[in-house]
Amino acid sequence: MSTYTTKENGIFPSVCPLDCPDQCGLLLHKKDGKIIKVQGDPDHPVTQGKICNKVRNMPERLYDPKRLTTPLKRIGPKGSLEFEPVSWDEAVDTITSKWKELVAFEGPESILPYSFYGNMGILSAEGMDRRFFHRLGASRLDQTICSVAGSVGYRYTMGGGFGIDPMDTVHAKLFIFWGINAVSTNMHQVALAQKARKNGAKIIVIDVHKNRTGILADWFIPILPGTDSALALGIMNFLFENNMADMDFLKEFSTGYEELIEHVKQYDLHTVAAITGVSADDLKKLALEYGTVCPSFIRIGNGLQHHDNGGMAVRTIACLPAVTGQWLKKGGGAIKSNSSYLSHNTAAVQRPDLLKNKNTRIINMNQIGSALLEAEPRISSLYVYNSNPVVVAPEGNKVRKGFEREDLFTVVHDLFLTETAAYADIVLPATSSFENTDFYTSYWHKHAHLQEPVIMPYGESKSNPDVFRLLAEAMGFNDQAFKDSDEEMIEQAFEHPANPYVEDISLRTLKKSKFVKSKNIPLFSRKLSTPSGKIELYSKQMEREGYPPLPTYIPLSEDGDHPFLFVPGPNHNFLNSTFSNNDKHIQLEKEPKVHLNARDAVELGVENGDLIRIWNDRGECQLHAAVGENVLPGVAVTMGLWADLPGTKQLVNSLTPDRIADMGGGATFFSGRISIEKISPGRISCTKAGSGQKMMTEKM
C-alpha cells in the first residue's frame, strides 16, 4: 500500500498521468492537506514548466463533489443510476463469490478484464491487475484501441518504437506534422518546432482537417482520409526519379531499396493526386521540399493509423527518412513513438507465467460490443478499470446493448460514476495518480518518472494494485506475486538487461531525481531490432505473414454507400472522454460540431450553425454544422468524445466501425462513412453539464 507524505503544506514533484506523449513534469502545491494548484516543473528537461489546460485544472477534478467516496451496489435496473453504498468487505465478497461460482460452473474464461490507459502509471495499468487475471485464468484482453496498428507497421520498418530524441528536433529545418494535431496532443513538440522556425525552419502539416496545428503551419496540406501511404509513395517516386535519394545511406543502412525504386514507379504525380486529393503541383512542391531541405523531421501521428490501412500507412511514411538519409542528420529523421527506449521488464511486472492455460482466449477490445453479444462461450462477467468503453469503444450502440445484459455481472473501478459504471453491479472508488506510488515512461521523450503519493486517498478510494491484492486474498491466491509492494514491483521492472537503454534507471535513481533519461546510445551505432538489423524497405517478415513486403497503398474497406468519409478526431480540451464531464472544459469547447466543406454544405442546403443529422447503419448523431474550407469535399470531421446527455444524440462512436485494422488488431475509427441531412436552421442550445450531468469520465 502506498504511503503518502505527511506534510500538510508545501510543493511536491509529480508527473502528469494522462495518456499524452508529453508526460510533463509537475509541481503540486499543497495546503492543509489538499492540492490547490498544479504547476509545470521548470526543471524538467523537456517540458520545462509548460503544461496544458487539462492538467492545470486537475484540482477541480480531484475534489469534484461527484467523485466516488465509497463502494456502491446496484439496486435498480442497469443504467438507472440507482446504487447504495456498501463496505469494501461486502463489495469484495460479492465480487469474489460471483467469480468463484463462475469459475466452478462456466470456467475462468467467462470473466473478462477491460482496461486501457486512463492512468498511464505502469502499476495502475499493467501491473498487479495482470498478475491477478493471469492467476485467475480469465479471458485476455487485446489492448488495441489506440496505437497498435501503427506501432506494428513502424516496427516492420524500424524494428521497434525508435525515433530521434525530440530535443534534437530544434535543429530541423523542415517539420512535417503528419496526421497529428500536435497543438492539442503533443504541445511540447510544437514548442520545439516554433523554436526551430525562429531559426528558419518551415512547418508543414498534412491532415484531413485544418485543426489548430494546421492553422499554425506555414503550409497546410489537406488529404483525403486513408490515402497517406499513397502520398508517401508518390514522394519516394519523385525523389528516386530526380536523383534526390541518399543512395549511400540506403546501401549501408537499409535492405530492399532496389526493389523499392522499381515498385514506386507506379505512384506517379497524377496517379497519387487522384487518390489523395493533393494536387500534382502540391505533391511535386512537397517532394522538392522534403528532398532538398536538411535536416527534415516527420512527426508521425496517431490519426492516420486509425484506418483500415493504418499499419501500412505508418510503415510507408517510416521509409521516407531512409530514402533521404535523414537519420544521420542532427534533428533529422522521424518519431512515431520512442517507447522502446524505456521498455521495462514486462514479464517481471505482469507475470505471464501465472497463466496456466497458454491457449486462453483473447478478446479484441475494439469488438467488445460484438463479444458481449455473440462470444461463445459467453462472457458472464466484466471488470472495467482505466477506461470508459460505453463512450470510447467503436459501435457504441452495440456496446451499450451488451452492457445492458442482465446476466452480465459487471464491476467498474473508477473515480466517477461513468457512463460505463451506470451499467455496473458493483462500483469501486479509485484513487487518483497523486494518491499512488507508480512509475511512468513517456512514449515520446526519453525520460522515466516516479510518482509518490502527495495526498491521502480520497474517501475510501483504493489504487488498482491495492484492490487486486484484496481480490487475490479473497480468492485464496497465496502466491508471493500478490504480496509484492509497489516499490518492489518498480525494482523488478528495471531489472532488465535485455534493454541497455534503461541501465541507469532504477527505483533508487528515480527516488533521487524523480525523472531519469534513458541511456544515450545512438540509434545506428548498433544493429536495429529488425531481422536484418537494418531499415527494412522490403520486409521478408511481412511477406511471410501475408502482407505486401514493400510499402503499398491499399484502399479503405467498403463501409456502405454513404457519401461522406467520417473522421471523429480528438478535441483540444478533452482527452478521449476524460474531462468531457467538467463544466469548465465543456465551456471551452462550447459544443460538438461537424466540419463540412462549403461546397458540400451548399448541396445539402446547410448553413454554418445548422443542426444536422449524421447517420449510417450503426447509429446517428445530431450535431451543429461548421461550414468552411477546413476539410476537403466529401469529408466530415467531428472533434471530441461527447457523451449523450438528456435530449441529445452526440456520441460519435455510435457511428464508428468495429472492423479491425490491417495490423495488430488496431481500431478503424476513421474509416467509416456517413450520410448527412439538415434538421433545422440556426442554433439550438445544447444541454449543459452540471447538476443534470450524472455521468463522468474514465479514471485518470
XYZ file of C-alpha atoms in Angstrom:
700
model
C 0.000 0.000 0.000
C 1.288 3.468 -0.866
C 2.315 5.825 1.939
C 1.601 9.485 1.274
C 3.657 12.377 2.540
C 2.551 13.556 5.969
C 3.379 17.178 5.156
C 0.181 19.217 5.002
C 1.722 22.134 3.144
C 4.404 22.542 0.521
C 5.327 21.984 -3.126
C 5.879 18.409 -4.268
C 7.281 16.961 -7.513
C 4.918 14.912 -9.634
C 4.181 13.752 -13.184
C 1.131 14.104 -15.411
C -0.789 10.784 -15.516
C -2.697 11.441 -18.743
C -2.393 9.394 -21.930
C -0.313 12.020 -23.692
C 3.153 11.709 -25.241
C 4.488 14.800 -23.448
C 4.260 13.306 -19.937
C 5.008 16.601 -18.207
C 6.919 17.089 -15.013
C 4.671 18.786 -12.438
C 4.848 20.624 -9.140
C 1.863 20.110 -6.848
C 1.084 22.941 -4.420
C -0.474 21.576 -1.251
C -2.255 23.468 1.509
C -3.977 21.981 4.549
C -3.577 18.510 3.058
C -5.157 19.359 -0.321
C -3.707 20.095 -3.737
C -4.661 23.675 -4.560
C -2.537 24.265 -7.655
C -0.849 22.236 -10.392
C 2.181 23.876 -11.972
C 4.645 22.724 -14.616
C 8.069 21.804 -13.288
C 10.560 24.292 -14.802
C 13.408 21.878 -14.044
C 12.023 19.144 -16.282
C 14.479 18.979 -19.205
C 11.782 18.501 -21.862
C 8.515 20.036 -20.683
C 10.283 22.926 -18.885
C 7.354 24.173 -16.832
C 4.757 24.401 -19.599
C 1.519 22.423 -19.157
C -1.894 22.275 -20.810
C -5.290 23.376 -19.519
C -6.274 19.783 -18.861
C -3.775 19.126 -16.101
C -3.653 22.755 -14.925
C -7.281 22.412 -13.859
C -6.775 19.000 -12.253
C -7.659 20.136 -8.681
C -11.261 20.692 -9.812
C -11.352 17.073 -10.899
C -9.635 15.743 -7.777
C -12.125 17.418 -5.455
C -15.199 17.251 -7.645
C -18.178 16.694 -5.303
C -19.375 13.957 -7.676
C -16.216 11.935 -7.129
C -16.876 8.493 -5.629
C -16.027 8.005 -1.966
C -17.392 4.525 -1.153
C -18.131 1.261 -2.958
C -21.627 1.111 -4.468
C -24.019 -1.739 -5.159
C -26.713 -1.555 -7.834
C -30.280 -1.685 -6.516
C -32.202 -0.650 -9.653
C -32.216 -1.599 -13.349
C -28.973 -1.336 -15.287
C -28.447 2.217 -16.451
C -30.834 3.674 -13.867
C -28.030 5.055 -11.663
C -29.721 3.541 -8.619
C -26.984 2.460 -6.198
C -26.481 2.183 -2.465
C -23.212 2.446 -0.505
C -21.653 -0.768 0.787
C -18.474 -1.579 2.672
C -15.309 -2.735 0.947
C -15.698 -6.112 2.663
C -19.168 -6.571 1.177
C -18.061 -5.371 -2.252
C -15.055 -7.707 -2.377
C -17.110 -10.628 -1.051
C -19.832 -10.001 -3.655
C -17.283 -9.900 -6.486
C -15.223 -12.905 -5.476
C -18.244 -15.046 -4.543
C -19.660 -14.472 -8.027
C -16.322 -15.190 -9.670
C -15.798 -18.402 -7.698
C -19.231 -19.511 -8.879
C -18.438 -18.635 -12.497
C -15.055 -20.380 -12.376
C -16.714 -23.514 -11.000
C -19.635 -23.685 -13.435
C -18.548 -21.791 -16.574
C -14.764 -21.669 -16.312
C -12.462 -18.698 -15.685
C -12.665 -17.524 -19.316
C -16.247 -16.422 -18.625
C -14.604 -13.444 -16.846
C -13.019 -10.622 -18.869
C -11.000 -7.591 -17.691
C -11.475 -4.433 -19.764
C -8.942 -1.651 -19.310
C -6.662 0.782 -21.051
C -4.556 3.803 -20.081
C -6.864 6.303 -18.399
C -3.949 6.352 -15.957
C -0.549 5.938 -17.627
C 1.116 4.655 -14.473
C 2.578 1.246 -15.245
C 1.485 -0.327 -11.951
C -2.002 1.126 -12.342
C -2.372 -0.007 -15.951
C -0.425 -3.242 -16.311
C 0.894 -4.491 -13.007
C -0.915 -6.307 -10.214
C -4.017 -6.475 -12.414
C -2.210 -8.621 -14.976
C -0.841 -10.872 -12.256
C -4.338 -11.344 -10.852
C -6.124 -12.113 -14.108
C -3.303 -14.394 -15.251
C -3.605 -16.361 -11.999
C -7.394 -16.400 -12.308
C -7.192 -17.695 -15.881
C -9.654 -15.068 -17.158
C -10.091 -14.273 -20.829
C -7.358 -11.965 -22.031
C -7.973 -8.506 -23.473
C -6.168 -7.491 -26.650
C -5.452 -3.832 -25.850
C -5.500 -2.481 -29.372
C -7.752 0.583 -29.296
C -5.047 3.211 -29.715
C -1.653 2.883 -31.395
C -1.043 -0.766 -32.151
C -1.578 -0.770 -35.936
C 0.951 1.993 -36.476
C 3.348 0.515 -33.930
C 3.362 -2.802 -35.770
C 3.814 -1.070 -39.128
C 6.647 1.062 -37.809
C 8.272 -1.983 -36.228
C 8.357 -3.802 -39.574
C 10.417 -0.906 -40.923
C 12.486 0.221 -37.932
C 12.444 -2.719 -35.506
C 10.570 -1.010 -32.672
C 9.499 2.298 -31.188
C 12.747 4.077 -32.019
C 12.917 7.646 -33.266
C 15.137 10.628 -32.670
C 15.399 12.477 -29.387
C 12.652 15.119 -29.586
C 15.020 17.694 -28.101
C 17.156 17.365 -31.241
C 14.241 18.408 -33.446
C 15.001 22.043 -32.644
C 17.794 21.667 -35.228
C 15.422 20.642 -38.040
C 14.886 22.990 -40.973
C 11.719 21.262 -42.129
C 8.994 19.944 -39.830
C 6.231 17.724 -41.184
C 3.393 17.027 -38.761
C 1.650 14.110 -40.477
C -1.740 13.047 -39.124
C -1.263 14.662 -35.723
C -2.999 17.665 -34.164
C 0.100 18.344 -32.115
C -1.097 21.669 -30.691
C -3.759 19.696 -28.820
C -1.965 16.373 -28.311
C 1.828 16.989 -28.285
C 2.253 20.644 -27.332
C 5.944 20.468 -26.463
C 6.815 19.123 -29.907
C 5.081 22.221 -31.263
C 7.145 24.421 -28.938
C 10.316 22.828 -30.327
C 9.087 23.380 -33.872
C 8.417 27.038 -33.144
C 11.935 27.435 -31.752
C 13.263 25.884 -34.948
C 11.057 28.193 -37.027
C 12.718 31.206 -35.421
C 15.946 29.831 -36.907
C 14.452 29.479 -40.376
C 12.616 26.149 -40.223
C 9.376 25.612 -42.153
C 6.366 23.797 -40.681
C 4.182 21.661 -42.943
C 1.037 19.926 -41.701
C -0.604 17.048 -43.590
C -4.028 16.154 -42.222
C -7.680 15.579 -43.063
C -8.757 18.683 -41.124
C -7.272 22.136 -40.729
C -7.222 21.967 -36.951
C -5.177 24.101 -34.556
C -1.938 22.587 -35.844
C -2.972 23.162 -39.449
C -3.662 26.813 -38.650
C -0.193 27.114 -37.084
C 1.536 25.701 -40.176
C 3.423 27.596 -42.828
C 1.770 25.245 -45.282
C -1.288 23.094 -44.608
C -1.913 20.203 -46.999
C -5.403 18.653 -46.792
C -5.578 14.982 -47.691
C -8.408 12.513 -48.180
C -8.709 10.099 -45.218
C -6.844 6.817 -45.566
C -4.644 7.833 -48.513
C -1.463 8.741 -46.619
C 0.557 5.782 -47.863
C -0.119 6.807 -51.477
C 1.192 10.306 -50.751
C 4.375 8.916 -49.161
C 4.917 6.575 -52.111
C 4.466 9.458 -54.545
C 7.141 11.434 -52.686
C 9.505 8.450 -52.851
C 8.923 8.038 -56.579
C 9.723 11.713 -57.212
C 12.871 11.518 -55.082
C 14.182 8.469 -56.919
C 13.254 9.835 -60.349
C 15.091 13.081 -59.691
C 18.210 11.585 -58.085
C 17.368 13.119 -54.717
C 17.707 9.923 -52.695
C 20.702 9.304 -50.434
C 21.970 6.131 -52.083
C 24.987 5.833 -49.792
C 22.727 5.727 -46.728
C 20.356 3.252 -48.379
C 23.191 0.884 -49.306
C 24.686 0.888 -45.809
C 21.651 1.050 -43.544
C 18.688 -0.458 -45.418
C 17.534 -3.555 -47.246
C 15.271 -3.641 -50.298
C 15.994 -0.209 -51.749
C 16.466 -1.595 -55.268
C 13.071 -3.302 -55.180
C 11.537 -0.112 -53.732
C 12.885 2.021 -56.601
C 11.088 -0.183 -59.142
C 7.963 -0.585 -57.027
C 7.220 3.132 -56.555
C 7.289 3.924 -60.289
C 3.560 3.177 -60.394
C 2.921 6.091 -57.988
C 3.416 8.999 -60.386
C 2.261 12.512 -59.516
C -1.062 12.368 -61.318
C -1.985 8.901 -60.030
C -1.247 9.960 -56.452
C -3.110 13.248 -56.885
C -6.246 11.372 -57.955
C -6.009 9.109 -54.891
C -5.144 11.674 -52.200
C -6.868 14.891 -53.232
C -3.448 16.612 -53.105
C -2.784 18.314 -56.451
C 0.111 17.151 -58.599
C 1.705 20.606 -58.256
C 1.495 20.473 -54.459
C 2.808 16.926 -54.419
C 5.802 17.978 -56.510
C 6.420 21.001 -54.285
C 6.205 18.830 -51.145
C 8.617 16.252 -52.554
C 11.080 19.001 -53.530
C 10.906 20.453 -50.017
C 11.497 17.079 -48.416
C 14.259 16.156 -50.846
C 16.239 19.380 -50.581
C 15.760 20.787 -47.065
C 18.046 19.267 -44.455
C 17.643 18.296 -41.699
C 13.990 17.310 -42.160
C 11.832 15.729 -39.490
C 8.486 13.911 -39.630
C 6.245 13.625 -36.585
C 4.039 10.649 -37.429
C 0.699 10.993 -35.695
C -1.873 8.735 -34.144
C -4.660 9.706 -36.508
C -3.670 8.025 -39.745
C -3.255 4.609 -38.104
C -6.967 4.534 -37.179
C -7.819 3.426 -40.687
C -8.290 0.023 -42.279
C -4.819 0.510 -43.804
C -3.300 2.311 -40.810
C -0.415 -0.061 -40.160
C 0.738 0.088 -43.766
C 0.380 3.884 -43.800
C 2.769 4.284 -40.871
C 5.122 1.627 -42.246
C 5.263 3.550 -45.530
C 5.866 7.007 -44.052
C 8.589 5.493 -41.853
C 10.545 4.654 -45.011
C 10.903 8.300 -46.066
C 13.763 9.361 -43.715
C 15.790 6.401 -45.015
C 15.312 7.458 -48.642
C 16.775 10.890 -47.880
C 19.294 9.689 -45.286
C 17.860 11.981 -42.634
C 18.525 9.595 -39.760
C 22.194 10.623 -39.656
C 21.447 14.366 -39.609
C 21.087 16.024 -36.197
C 17.417 16.963 -35.994
C 16.503 14.778 -38.961
C 14.524 11.535 -39.020
C 11.140 10.772 -37.512
C 9.219 9.994 -34.367
C 6.212 7.724 -34.316
C 6.948 6.546 -30.796
C 10.043 6.337 -28.629
C 8.549 3.731 -26.329
C 11.241 1.104 -26.954
C 13.936 3.214 -25.322
C 12.115 2.927 -21.997
C 10.754 -0.601 -22.314
C 10.873 -2.297 -18.927
C 10.790 -5.929 -17.824
C 7.110 -6.590 -18.537
C 7.411 -10.281 -17.697
C 8.606 -9.440 -14.190
C 5.827 -6.907 -13.674
C 2.932 -8.764 -15.307
C 3.972 -12.362 -14.506
C 2.520 -14.185 -17.529
C 3.957 -17.390 -16.017
C 0.969 -17.355 -13.636
C -1.340 -18.123 -16.565
C -1.583 -21.913 -16.660
C -3.610 -22.253 -19.860
C -1.460 -20.651 -22.542
C -4.320 -21.047 -25.034
C -6.668 -18.826 -23.026
C -8.867 -16.937 -25.468
C -8.144 -13.339 -26.410
C -10.892 -10.745 -26.930
C -10.108 -7.685 -29.063
C -11.178 -4.622 -27.083
C -12.371 -2.865 -30.259
C -15.033 -5.545 -30.625
C -16.289 -5.580 -27.051
C -19.871 -4.962 -28.222
C -19.836 -7.988 -30.506
C -18.052 -10.053 -27.846
C -20.657 -9.291 -25.190
C -23.496 -10.164 -27.550
C -22.041 -13.024 -29.547
C -18.992 -14.653 -27.924
C -19.197 -18.393 -27.301
C -18.752 -19.439 -24.622
C -20.352 -16.260 -23.331
C -18.709 -13.537 -21.277
C -20.552 -13.599 -17.959
C -18.554 -11.011 -16.022
C -16.617 -7.829 -16.820
C -14.153 -5.935 -14.648
C -13.620 -2.423 -16.058
C -10.884 -0.026 -14.951
C -8.848 2.792 -16.518
C -11.396 3.018 -19.320
C -14.939 4.052 -20.195
C -15.923 1.660 -23.019
C -19.562 2.766 -23.279
C -18.186 6.060 -24.657
C -14.778 5.209 -26.119
C -15.331 1.849 -27.853
C -16.494 1.691 -31.501
C -20.025 0.624 -32.488
C -21.299 2.380 -29.366
C -24.905 1.230 -29.684
C -23.788 -2.372 -29.809
C -21.521 -1.798 -26.805
C -24.352 -0.315 -24.774
C -26.640 -3.190 -25.696
C -24.001 -5.606 -24.450
C -23.626 -3.782 -21.153
C -27.399 -3.844 -20.685
C -27.402 -7.646 -20.376
C -28.973 -8.511 -17.026
C -26.966 -11.743 -16.891
C -23.659 -9.870 -17.200
C -22.042 -9.255 -13.794
C -20.083 -6.024 -14.179
C -17.632 -4.325 -11.827
C -16.256 -0.841 -12.516
C -13.348 0.713 -10.611
C -13.178 4.476 -11.271
C -13.076 7.957 -9.802
C -16.579 8.769 -11.045
C -19.888 7.186 -11.883
C -19.071 6.975 -15.579
C -21.395 6.135 -18.444
C -19.975 2.610 -18.146
C -20.415 2.490 -14.358
C -24.125 3.175 -14.865
C -24.402 -0.459 -16.016
C -22.303 -1.931 -13.201
C -23.431 -4.233 -10.403
C -20.578 -3.087 -8.169
C -18.739 0.245 -8.449
C -15.436 0.737 -6.618
C -13.942 4.174 -5.815
C -10.483 4.703 -7.293
C -7.577 6.829 -6.188
C -6.098 9.460 -8.471
C -2.499 9.150 -9.593
C -1.440 11.717 -6.994
C -2.542 9.312 -4.254
C -0.419 6.395 -5.542
C 3.112 5.088 -5.878
C 3.812 4.383 -9.541
C 6.273 4.886 -12.373
C 5.736 6.384 -15.797
C 7.569 6.008 -19.102
C 6.984 8.529 -21.870
C 6.311 7.271 -25.375
C 7.685 10.480 -26.941
C 10.602 11.805 -24.895
C 13.134 9.553 -23.210
C 12.505 10.086 -19.504
C 11.032 7.773 -16.891
C 9.303 9.306 -13.867
C 8.473 8.285 -10.318
C 5.205 9.290 -8.663
C 5.000 9.076 -4.892
C 1.750 9.824 -3.041
C 1.208 13.500 -2.297
C -2.284 13.348 -0.766
C -4.334 10.840 1.186
C -6.727 8.543 -0.699
C -9.985 10.374 -1.367
C -12.703 8.955 0.883
C -12.428 5.171 0.860
C -10.853 5.019 -2.602
C -8.141 2.485 -3.352
C -5.486 2.091 -6.055
C -5.625 -0.619 -8.690
C -2.748 -2.615 -7.122
C -4.368 -2.482 -3.685
C -7.737 -3.645 -4.999
C -6.181 -6.582 -6.813
C -4.283 -7.549 -3.667
C -7.633 -7.628 -1.836
C -9.266 -9.671 -4.597
C -6.342 -12.093 -4.675
C -6.555 -12.660 -0.926
C -10.315 -13.235 -1.111
C -9.855 -15.683 -3.994
C -7.297 -17.616 -1.953
C -4.296 -16.738 -4.145
C -1.322 -17.014 -1.812
C 1.448 -16.532 -4.377
C 4.281 -14.175 -3.424
C 3.412 -12.196 -6.566
C 0.416 -10.723 -4.723
C 2.457 -9.746 -1.695
C 4.995 -7.625 -3.594
C 4.815 -3.944 -2.686
C 4.566 -1.184 -5.262
C 8.205 -0.275 -4.726
C 9.304 -3.893 -5.132
C 7.433 -4.057 -8.439
C 9.230 -0.926 -9.656
C 12.558 -2.513 -8.754
C 11.583 -5.630 -10.705
C 10.554 -3.530 -13.721
C 14.026 -2.061 -14.224
C 15.953 -5.282 -13.707
C 16.057 -5.600 -17.470
C 19.463 -6.393 -19.024
C 17.762 -7.033 -22.394
C 17.299 -3.261 -22.799
C 20.604 -1.395 -22.409
C 18.805 1.954 -22.689
C 17.419 1.583 -19.115
C 20.696 0.593 -17.446
C 20.769 3.831 -15.448
C 17.119 3.702 -14.339
C 16.118 2.104 -11.041
C 13.934 2.820 -8.054
C 16.984 4.331 -6.361
C 17.820 6.713 -9.218
C 14.162 7.671 -9.629
C 13.833 8.455 -5.930
C 16.899 10.631 -6.203
C 15.927 12.550 -9.362
C 12.180 11.879 -9.926
C 12.848 11.696 -13.675
C 15.722 9.843 -15.338
C 16.632 9.762 -19.020
C 17.335 6.541 -20.864
C 20.938 5.863 -21.783
C 22.209 7.784 -24.805
C 23.102 5.124 -27.366
C 22.989 6.434 -30.965
C 20.338 4.579 -32.942
C 22.623 3.479 -35.768
C 25.628 2.664 -33.594
C 24.181 -0.842 -33.210
C 22.002 -3.125 -35.249
C 18.314 -2.340 -35.376
C 15.872 -4.889 -33.974
C 14.617 -5.893 -37.422
C 15.517 -9.391 -38.701
C 18.233 -7.902 -40.925
C 19.446 -5.389 -38.353
C 18.741 -2.626 -40.886
C 15.836 -0.449 -42.000
C 13.643 -2.861 -43.944
C 12.204 -1.209 -47.041
C 11.487 -4.729 -48.268
C 10.362 -6.916 -45.390
C 10.603 -10.678 -45.731
C 8.885 -10.967 -42.364
C 5.860 -9.113 -43.738
C 5.869 -11.375 -46.766
C 5.856 -14.483 -44.556
C 2.983 -13.028 -42.529
C 0.827 -12.367 -45.578
C 1.459 -8.657 -46.147
C 2.923 -6.927 -49.200
C 6.665 -6.875 -48.466
C 7.054 -3.386 -49.942
C 5.123 -0.306 -48.786
C 1.867 -0.284 -50.727
C -1.280 1.803 -50.966
C -4.330 -0.296 -50.073
C -7.722 1.478 -50.334
C -10.100 1.625 -47.386
C -12.652 -1.145 -46.950
C -16.200 -0.707 -48.167
C -18.440 0.826 -45.500
C -21.824 1.092 -47.139
C -22.866 3.557 -49.824
C -22.935 6.643 -47.598
C -21.327 9.609 -49.395
C -19.112 11.126 -46.667
C -15.849 9.853 -45.214
C -16.169 10.320 -41.441
C -13.298 11.167 -39.081
C -14.165 11.657 -35.368
C -10.933 13.258 -34.165
C -9.831 14.455 -30.712
C -10.518 17.951 -29.478
C -8.397 20.421 -27.559
C -9.894 20.350 -24.070
C -10.828 16.675 -23.551
C -8.609 13.612 -23.576
C -10.802 10.895 -25.050
C -13.734 11.048 -22.610
C -11.648 12.406 -19.726
C -12.647 15.994 -18.866
C -15.790 15.811 -21.014
C -17.772 15.971 -17.753
C -16.013 19.080 -16.463
C -18.067 22.264 -16.836
C -15.013 24.415 -17.459
C -13.690 22.233 -20.280
C -17.143 21.970 -21.842
C -17.434 25.749 -21.847
C -14.042 25.987 -23.567
C -15.094 23.515 -26.277
C -18.621 25.019 -26.419
C -20.399 22.254 -28.361
C -19.773 19.269 -30.630
C -19.664 20.206 -34.316
C -19.386 18.573 -37.722
C -16.868 20.258 -40.021
C -18.047 20.284 -43.652
C -16.666 21.714 -46.871
C -18.597 24.751 -48.120
C -19.400 23.064 -51.450
C -20.952 20.085 -49.686
C -22.916 22.416 -47.428
C -24.431 24.199 -50.435
C -25.536 20.905 -51.957
C -27.082 19.857 -48.641
C -28.741 23.215 -48.065
C -26.815 23.550 -44.813
C -25.523 26.798 -43.360
C -22.998 27.357 -40.617
C -24.570 26.594 -37.226
C -27.463 24.497 -38.561
C -28.396 21.386 -36.638
C -27.748 18.381 -38.858
C -28.287 14.654 -38.617
C -25.375 12.376 -39.465
C -26.035 8.652 -39.667
C -25.174 5.245 -41.048
C -26.313 1.686 -40.443
C -24.751 1.691 -36.962
C -26.361 4.784 -35.463
C -26.931 8.518 -35.692
C -25.889 11.828 -34.154
C -27.378 15.309 -34.189
C -24.705 17.998 -34.183
C -24.162 21.543 -35.425
C -22.512 22.209 -38.782
C -19.211 24.098 -39.007
C -19.003 25.111 -42.671
C -15.816 26.278 -44.376
C -12.682 25.127 -46.167
C -11.098 23.185 -43.312
C -11.858 19.777 -44.857
C -11.947 18.515 -48.437
C -15.272 17.881 -50.187
C -16.713 14.506 -49.250
C -15.153 14.582 -45.761
C -16.884 15.179 -42.413
C -14.860 15.674 -39.230
C -16.014 15.876 -35.612
C -13.829 16.654 -32.614
C -14.057 15.100 -29.163
C -15.919 12.299 -27.422
C -19.083 13.961 -26.196
C -21.306 11.510 -24.334
C -25.049 11.617 -24.891
C -26.827 13.947 -22.487
C -30.588 14.074 -21.926
C -32.219 15.287 -25.124
C -29.071 14.906 -27.265
C -27.555 12.413 -29.686
C -23.876 13.286 -29.813
C -21.971 10.054 -29.160
C -19.867 9.821 -32.323
C -18.788 6.265 -31.536
C -22.331 5.160 -32.302
C -21.212 5.655 -35.933
C -17.722 4.145 -35.926
C -16.980 0.639 -37.248
C -15.551 -2.110 -35.081
C -13.650 -3.572 -38.024
C -10.055 -4.477 -37.307
C -7.177 -2.636 -38.989
C -4.615 -4.272 -41.236
C -2.043 -4.800 -38.482
C -2.016 -5.643 -34.789
C -5.789 -5.802 -34.359
C -5.983 -1.992 -34.317
C -9.069 0.206 -34.394
C -10.615 1.721 -37.542
C -12.397 4.712 -36.003
C -11.575 6.919 -39.005
C -12.612 4.578 -41.829
C -16.382 4.853 -41.529
C -18.816 6.576 -43.857
C -21.942 8.602 -43.085
C -24.870 10.374 -44.676
C -25.889 13.913 -43.715
C -29.142 15.850 -43.727
C -30.303 19.155 -42.312
C -32.659 19.083 -39.330
C -33.337 22.747 -38.620
C -31.810 26.165 -39.304
C -29.926 28.188 -36.744
C -28.666 27.216 -33.341
C -30.417 25.411 -30.566
C -28.991 25.284 -27.105
C -27.281 22.085 -26.053
C -27.901 20.532 -22.674
C -25.050 21.662 -20.474
C -23.224 19.502 -17.987
C -23.809 20.328 -14.350
C -26.472 19.174 -11.963
C -28.153 17.225 -14.739
C -24.905 15.579 -15.843
C -24.746 12.481 -13.707
C -22.084 10.541 -15.528
C -18.410 11.276 -15.594
C -15.269 10.231 -17.405
C -12.756 7.483 -17.174
C -10.174 7.090 -14.500
C -7.059 9.194 -14.715
